């Protein structure tokens, strides 16, 4: 199982209606076929400025590839990204002890970025720190 986590904060000018829409879109992405479990909601972490979190469990690398390229996921990101002020990816974790698993996951991300350069350009400017 690969557990993928995001922590994020909305831009100050994002309305409550827009926030709810973003969370709905994220919940839709977290429920695609390749996801074993998922949750979206408030961040309960340290006082680091991240207000919300997204977490999905994905069975293996094949499921991760399907998740990354799922039409629901691809359609959702452009609706989400304009409303985020900051995002922190991870820490991700896995019960798969394959030594090169992190590198293989990174290669899937790089493959997606190469296939969808507009997507890669949209996520690049989102800072992890204020």
Coordinates of N, CA, C and O in Angstrom, one line a residue:
X1 N 0.9 -1.2 0.0 CA 0.0 0.0 0.0 C 0.9 1.2 0.0 O 1.8 1.3 0.8
X2 N 0.6 2.2 -0.9 CA 1.2 3.5 -0.9 C 0.2 4.5 -0.4 O -0.9 4.6 -0.9
X3 N 0.6 5.2 0.6 CA -0.2 6.2 1.2 C 0.3 7.6 0.8 O 1.5 7.9 1.1
X4 N -0.5 8.3 0.1 CA -0.1 9.7 -0.4 C -0.9 10.7 0.3 O -2.1 10.7 0.4
X5 N -0.1 11.7 0.9 CA -0.7 12.8 1.7 C -0.3 14.1 1.1 O 0.8 14.3 0.6
X6 N -1.3 15.0 1.2 CA -1.1 16.5 0.9 C -1.6 17.3 2.1 O -2.6 16.9 2.7
X7 N -0.9 18.3 2.4 CA -1.4 19.3 3.3 C -1.4 20.6 2.5 O -0.5 20.9 1.7
X8 N -2.5 21.4 2.7 CA -2.6 22.6 1.9 C -3.3 23.7 2.7 O -4.0 23.5 3.7
X9 N -3.2 24.9 2.1 CA -4.0 26.1 2.6 C -4.5 26.8 1.4 O -3.9 26.9 0.4
X10 N -5.7 27.3 1.6 CA -6.4 28.1 0.6 C -5.9 29.5 0.5 O -5.4 30.1 1.5
X11 N -6.0 30.1 -0.7 CA -5.7 31.6 -0.8 C -6.7 32.3 0.1 O -7.8 31.9 0.3
X12 N -6.3 33.5 0.6 CA -7.1 34.3 1.4 C -8.4 34.7 0.8 O -9.5 34.9 1.4
X13 N -8.4 35.0 -0.6 CA -9.6 35.5 -1.2 C -10.5 34.3 -1.7 O -11.5 34.6 -2.4
X14 N -10.2 33.1 -1.4 CA -11.1 32.0 -1.8 C -12.3 32.0 -0.9 O -12.2 32.0 0.3
X15 N -13.5 32.0 -1.5 CA -14.7 32.1 -0.8 C -15.0 30.7 -0.2 O -14.5 29.7 -0.6
X16 N -16.0 30.7 0.7 CA -16.4 29.5 1.4 C -17.0 28.5 0.3 O -16.7 27.3 0.4
X17 N -17.7 29.1 -0.6 CA -18.3 28.3 -1.7 C -17.2 27.6 -2.5 O -17.3 26.5 -2.9
X18 N -16.2 28.4 -2.9 CA -15.1 27.9 -3.7 C -14.3 26.8 -2.9 O -13.9 25.8 -3.4
X19 N -14.1 27.0 -1.6 CA -13.5 26.0 -0.7 C -14.3 24.7 -0.8 O -13.7 23.6 -0.9
X20 N -15.5 24.8 -0.6 CA -16.4 23.6 -0.6 C -16.3 22.9 -1.9 O -16.3 21.6 -2.0
X21 N -16.3 23.7 -3.0 CA -16.2 23.1 -4.3 C -14.8 22.3 -4.5 O -14.8 21.2 -5.0
X22 N -13.7 23.0 -4.0 CA -12.4 22.3 -4.1 C -12.4 21.0 -3.3 O -11.9 20.0 -3.8
X23 N -13.0 21.0 -2.1 CA -13.0 19.8 -1.3 C -13.8 18.8 -1.9 O -13.5 17.6 -1.8
X24 N -14.9 19.1 -2.6 CA -15.8 18.2 -3.3 C -15.0 17.5 -4.4 O -15.1 16.3 -4.6
X25 N -14.3 18.3 -5.2 CA -13.5 17.8 -6.3 C -12.4 16.9 -5.8 O -12.2 15.8 -6.3
X26 N -11.8 17.3 -4.7 CA -10.8 16.4 -4.1 C -11.4 15.1 -3.6 O -10.7 14.0 -3.8
X27 N -12.5 15.1 -3.0 CA -13.2 13.9 -2.6 C -13.5 13.0 -3.7 O -13.5 11.8 -3.6
X28 N -13.9 13.6 -4.8 CA -14.2 12.8 -6.0 C -12.9 12.1 -6.5 O -13.0 11.0 -6.9
X29 N -11.8 12.9 -6.5 CA -10.5 12.3 -6.9 C -10.2 11.1 -6.0 O -9.7 10.1 -6.4
X30 N -10.4 11.3 -4.7 CA -10.0 10.3 -3.7 C -10.9 9.1 -3.7 O -10.6 8.1 -3.0
X31 N -11.9 9.1 -4.6 CA -12.8 8.0 -4.7 C -12.7 7.2 -6.0 O -13.6 6.4 -6.3
X32 N -11.7 7.6 -6.9 CA -11.6 6.9 -8.1 C -11.3 5.4 -7.9 O -10.8 5.0 -6.8
X33 N -11.5 4.6 -8.9 CA -11.3 3.1 -8.9 C -10.0 2.7 -8.3 O -9.9 1.7 -7.6
X34 N -8.9 3.4 -8.6 CA -7.6 3.0 -8.2 C -7.2 3.3 -6.7 O -6.2 2.8 -6.2
X35 N -8.1 4.0 -6.1 CA -7.9 4.4 -4.7 C -8.6 3.3 -3.7 O -9.7 3.1 -3.9
X36 N -7.8 2.8 -2.8 CA -8.3 1.8 -1.8 C -9.1 2.5 -0.7 O -10.1 2.0 -0.2
X37 N -8.6 3.7 -0.3 CA -9.2 4.5 0.7 C -8.8 5.9 0.6 O -7.7 6.2 0.1
X38 N -9.6 6.8 1.1 CA -9.2 8.2 1.0 C -10.0 9.1 2.0 O -11.1 8.7 2.4
X39 N -9.4 10.2 2.3 CA -10.1 11.2 3.1 C -9.6 12.6 2.8 O -8.5 12.8 2.4
X40 N -10.5 13.6 3.0 CA -10.2 15.0 2.7 C -10.9 15.8 3.8 O -12.0 15.6 4.1
X41 N -10.1 16.7 4.4 CA -10.7 17.5 5.5 C -9.7 18.4 6.1 O -8.7 18.8 5.5
X42 N -9.9 18.7 7.4 CA -9.1 19.6 8.1 C -7.8 19.0 8.5 O -7.7 17.8 8.7
X43 N -6.7 19.8 8.5 CA -5.4 19.3 8.9 C -5.3 19.4 10.5 O -5.7 20.4 11.0
X44 N -4.9 18.3 11.1 CA -4.8 18.3 12.6 C -3.4 18.4 13.0 O -3.1 18.1 14.2
X45 N -2.5 18.8 12.1 CA -1.1 18.8 12.4 C -0.7 20.1 13.2 O -1.5 20.8 13.7
X46 N 0.6 20.3 13.2 CA 1.2 21.4 13.9 C 0.7 22.7 13.4 O 0.1 22.8 12.3
X47 N 1.0 23.8 14.1 CA 0.6 25.1 13.6 C 1.5 25.6 12.6 O 2.4 26.4 12.8
X48 N 1.4 25.0 11.4 CA 2.3 25.3 10.3 C 1.7 26.1 9.1 O 2.2 26.3 8.1
X49 N 0.4 26.5 9.3 CA -0.3 27.3 8.3 C -1.1 26.4 7.3 O -1.8 27.0 6.5
X50 N -0.9 25.1 7.4 CA -1.7 24.2 6.5 C -3.0 24.0 7.3 O -3.1 23.5 8.4
X51 N -4.1 24.2 6.6 CA -5.5 24.1 7.2 C -6.2 22.9 6.8 O -7.1 22.5 7.5
X52 N -5.8 22.3 5.7 CA -6.6 21.1 5.2 C -5.6 20.0 4.8 O -4.4 20.3 4.6
X53 N -6.1 18.8 4.6 CA -5.3 17.7 4.2 C -6.1 16.7 3.3 O -7.3 16.7 3.3
X54 N -5.3 16.0 2.5 CA -5.8 15.0 1.5 C -5.0 13.8 1.7 O -3.7 13.9 1.8
X55 N -5.6 12.6 1.8 CA -4.9 11.4 2.0 C -5.5 10.3 1.2 O -6.8 10.1 1.3
X56 N -4.8 9.5 0.4 CA -5.3 8.4 -0.3 C -4.4 7.2 -0.1 O -3.2 7.3 0.0
X57 N -5.0 6.0 0.0 CA -4.2 4.8 0.0 C -4.4 4.1 -1.4 O -5.5 3.9 -1.9
X58 N -3.2 3.7 -2.0 CA -3.2 3.2 -3.3 C -2.5 1.8 -3.2 O -1.3 1.8 -2.7
X59 N -3.0 0.8 -3.8 CA -2.5 -0.6 -3.6 C -1.1 -0.8 -4.0 O -0.3 -1.5 -3.3
X60 N -0.7 -0.3 -5.2 CA 0.6 -0.6 -5.7 C 0.9 0.4 -6.8 O 0.2 1.3 -7.1
X61 N 2.1 0.2 -7.5 CA 2.5 1.1 -8.5 C 1.6 1.1 -9.7 O 1.4 2.2 -10.3
X62 N 1.0 0.0 -10.1 CA 0.1 -0.1 -11.2 C -1.1 0.8 -10.9 O -1.6 1.5 -11.7
X63 N -1.7 0.6 -9.7 CA -2.8 1.4 -9.3 C -2.4 2.9 -9.2 O -3.2 3.8 -9.5
X64 N -1.2 3.2 -8.7 CA -0.7 4.6 -8.7 C -0.7 5.2 -10.1 O -1.1 6.4 -10.3
X65 N -0.2 4.5 -11.0 CA -0.2 5.0 -12.4 C -1.6 5.3 -12.9 O -1.9 6.3 -13.5
X66 N -2.6 4.4 -12.6 CA -3.9 4.6 -13.0 C -4.5 5.8 -12.3 O -5.2 6.6 -13.0
X67 N -4.2 6.0 -11.1 CA -4.7 7.1 -10.3 C -4.1 8.4 -10.9 O -4.9 9.4 -11.1
X68 N -2.9 8.5 -11.2 CA -2.2 9.7 -11.7 C -2.8 10.1 -13.1 O -2.8 11.3 -13.4
X69 N -3.3 9.1 -13.9 CA -3.7 9.4 -15.2 C -5.3 9.3 -15.3 O -5.8 9.4 -16.4
X70 N -5.9 9.1 -14.2 CA -7.4 8.9 -14.2 C -8.0 10.2 -14.7 O -7.6 11.3 -14.3
X71 N -9.0 10.2 -15.7 CA -9.6 11.4 -16.2 C -10.2 12.3 -15.1 O -10.2 13.5 -15.2
X72 N -10.7 11.6 -14.0 CA -11.3 12.4 -12.9 C -10.2 13.2 -12.2 O -10.4 14.4 -11.9
X73 N -9.1 12.6 -12.0 CA -7.9 13.3 -11.4 C -7.4 14.4 -12.3 O -7.2 15.5 -11.8
X74 N -7.2 14.1 -13.6 CA -6.7 15.1 -14.5 C -7.7 16.3 -14.6 O -7.3 17.5 -14.7
X75 N -9.0 16.0 -14.6 CA -10.0 17.1 -14.7 C -10.1 17.9 -13.4 O -10.4 19.1 -13.4
X76 N -9.8 17.3 -12.3 CA -10.0 18.0 -11.0 C -8.9 18.9 -10.7 O -9.1 20.0 -10.1
X77 N -7.6 18.6 -11.0 CA -6.5 19.5 -10.6 C -6.7 20.9 -11.1 O -6.4 21.8 -10.3
X78 N -7.1 21.2 -12.3 CA -7.2 22.6 -12.7 C -8.3 23.3 -12.0 O -8.3 24.6 -11.9
X79 N -9.2 22.6 -11.4 CA -10.3 23.3 -10.5 C -9.8 23.5 -9.1 O -10.3 24.4 -8.4
X80 N -8.7 22.8 -8.7 CA -8.2 22.9 -7.4 C -7.1 23.9 -7.3 O -7.1 24.8 -6.4
X81 N -6.1 23.8 -8.2 CA -4.9 24.6 -8.1 C -5.0 26.1 -7.9 O -4.3 26.7 -7.1
X82 N -5.9 26.7 -8.7 CA -6.0 28.2 -8.6 C -6.4 28.7 -7.2 O -6.2 29.9 -6.9
X83 N -6.9 27.8 -6.4 CA -7.4 28.2 -5.0 C -6.4 28.0 -3.9 O -6.7 28.3 -2.8
X84 N -5.3 27.3 -4.2 CA -4.4 27.0 -3.2 C -3.2 28.0 -3.1 O -2.7 28.4 -4.1
X85 N -3.0 28.4 -1.8 CA -1.9 29.3 -1.6 C -0.6 28.5 -1.4 O 0.5 29.0 -1.8
X86 N -0.6 27.4 -0.7 CA 0.5 26.6 -0.4 C 0.1 25.1 -0.4 O -1.0 24.8 -0.1
X87 N 1.1 24.3 -0.6 CA 0.9 22.8 -0.5 C 2.1 22.1 -0.1 O 3.2 22.6 -0.4
X88 N 2.0 21.1 0.7 CA 3.1 20.2 1.1 C 2.7 18.8 0.7 O 1.7 18.3 1.1
X89 N 3.6 18.2 -0.1 CA 3.3 16.9 -0.6 C 4.1 15.9 0.4 O 5.3 16.1 0.6
X90 N 3.3 15.0 1.0 CA 3.9 14.0 1.9 C 4.0 14.6 3.3 O 3.5 15.6 3.6
X91 N 4.6 13.8 4.1 CA 5.4 12.6 3.8 C 4.5 11.5 3.4 O 3.5 11.2 4.0
X92 N 4.9 10.8 2.3 CA 4.2 9.6 1.9 C 4.8 8.4 2.6 O 5.9 8.5 3.1
X93 N 4.1 7.3 2.6 CA 4.6 6.1 3.2 C 4.1 4.9 2.5 O 3.2 5.0 1.7
X94 N 4.7 3.8 2.8 CA 4.3 2.5 2.2 C 4.8 1.3 3.1 O 5.8 1.4 3.8
X95 N 4.0 0.3 3.0 CA 4.4 -1.0 3.7 C 5.2 -1.8 2.7 O 5.6 -2.9 3.1
X96 N 5.3 -1.4 1.5 CA 6.2 -2.1 0.5 C 7.6 -1.6 0.8 O 8.0 -0.5 0.7
X97 N 8.5 -2.6 1.1 CA 9.8 -2.3 1.6 C 10.8 -2.3 0.4 O 12.0 -2.3 0.6
X98 N 10.3 -2.3 -0.9 CA 11.2 -2.3 -2.0 C 12.1 -1.1 -1.9 O 11.7 0.0 -1.8
X99 N 13.5 -1.3 -1.9 CA 14.4 -0.2 -1.7 C 14.3 1.0 -2.7 O 14.5 2.1 -2.3
X100 N 13.9 0.7 -3.9 CA 13.8 1.8 -4.9 C 12.4 2.3 -5.1 O 12.2 3.0 -6.1
X101 N 11.5 2.0 -4.2 CA 10.1 2.4 -4.4 C 10.0 3.9 -4.5 O 9.2 4.4 -5.4
X102 N 10.6 4.7 -3.7 CA 10.5 6.2 -3.8 C 11.0 6.7 -5.2 O 10.3 7.5 -5.8
X103 N 12.0 6.1 -5.7 CA 12.5 6.5 -7.0 C 11.5 6.1 -8.1 O 11.4 6.8 -9.1
X104 N 10.9 4.9 -8.0 CA 9.9 4.5 -9.0 C 8.7 5.4 -8.9 O 8.1 5.7 -10.0
X105 N 8.3 5.8 -7.8 CA 7.2 6.8 -7.7 C 7.5 8.1 -8.3 O 6.7 8.7 -9.0
X106 N 8.7 8.6 -8.0 CA 9.2 9.8 -8.6 C 9.2 9.7 -10.1 O 8.8 10.7 -10.8
X107 N 9.6 8.6 -10.7 CA 9.6 8.4 -12.1 C 8.2 8.5 -12.7 O 8.0 9.0 -13.8
X108 N 7.2 7.9 -12.0 CA 5.8 8.1 -12.4 C 5.4 9.5 -12.4 O 4.7 10.0 -13.4
X109 N 5.8 10.3 -11.4 CA 5.5 11.7 -11.4 C 6.1 12.4 -12.6 O 5.5 13.3 -13.2
X110 N 7.4 12.1 -12.8 CA 8.1 12.8 -13.9 C 7.5 12.4 -15.3 O 7.4 13.2 -16.2
X111 N 7.0 11.1 -15.4 CA 6.3 10.7 -16.6 C 5.1 11.5 -16.8 O 4.8 12.0 -17.9
X112 N 4.3 11.7 -15.7 CA 3.1 12.5 -15.8 C 3.4 14.0 -16.2 O 2.7 14.5 -17.1
X113 N 4.4 14.5 -15.6 CA 4.8 15.9 -15.9 C 5.2 16.1 -17.4 O 4.9 17.1 -18.0
X114 N 5.9 15.0 -17.9 CA 6.3 15.1 -19.3 C 5.1 15.0 -20.3 O 5.0 15.6 -21.3
X115 N 4.1 14.1 -19.9 CA 2.9 14.0 -20.7 C 2.0 15.2 -20.6 O 1.2 15.4 -21.5
X116 N 2.0 15.8 -19.4 CA 1.0 16.9 -19.2 C 1.8 18.2 -18.7 O 1.8 18.5 -17.6
X117 N 2.5 18.8 -19.6 CA 3.4 19.9 -19.2 C 2.6 21.1 -18.6 O 3.1 21.8 -17.8
X118 N 1.3 21.3 -19.1 CA 0.5 22.3 -18.5 C 0.2 22.1 -17.0 O 0.3 22.9 -16.2
X119 N -0.1 20.8 -16.7 CA -0.3 20.4 -15.3 C 1.0 20.7 -14.5 O 0.9 21.2 -13.4
X120 N 2.1 20.3 -15.0 CA 3.4 20.5 -14.3 C 3.6 21.9 -14.1 O 4.1 22.3 -13.0
X121 N 3.3 22.8 -15.0 CA 3.5 24.2 -14.9 C 2.5 24.8 -13.8 O 2.9 25.8 -13.1
X122 N 1.3 24.2 -13.7 CA 0.4 24.7 -12.7 C 0.8 24.4 -11.3 O 0.5 25.2 -10.4
X123 N 1.4 23.2 -11.1 CA 1.7 22.9 -9.7 C 3.1 23.4 -9.3 O 3.3 23.6 -8.1
X124 N 3.9 23.8 -10.2 CA 5.3 24.2 -9.9 C 5.3 25.5 -9.0 O 6.1 25.5 -8.1
X125 N 4.5 26.5 -9.2 CA 4.6 27.7 -8.4 C 4.0 27.6 -7.0 O 4.1 28.6 -6.2
X126 N 3.3 26.5 -6.6 CA 2.7 26.4 -5.3 C 3.8 26.2 -4.3 O 4.4 25.2 -4.2
X127 N 4.0 27.2 -3.4 CA 5.1 27.1 -2.4 C 4.6 26.2 -1.3 O 3.5 26.1 -0.9
X128 N 5.6 25.5 -0.7 CA 5.4 24.7 0.5 C 5.4 25.5 1.7 O 4.9 25.1 2.8
X129 N 6.1 26.6 1.7 CA 6.2 27.5 2.9 C 5.8 28.9 2.6 O 5.9 29.3 1.4
X130 N 5.3 29.5 3.6 CA 4.8 30.9 3.4 C 6.0 31.9 3.2 O 7.1 31.7 3.6

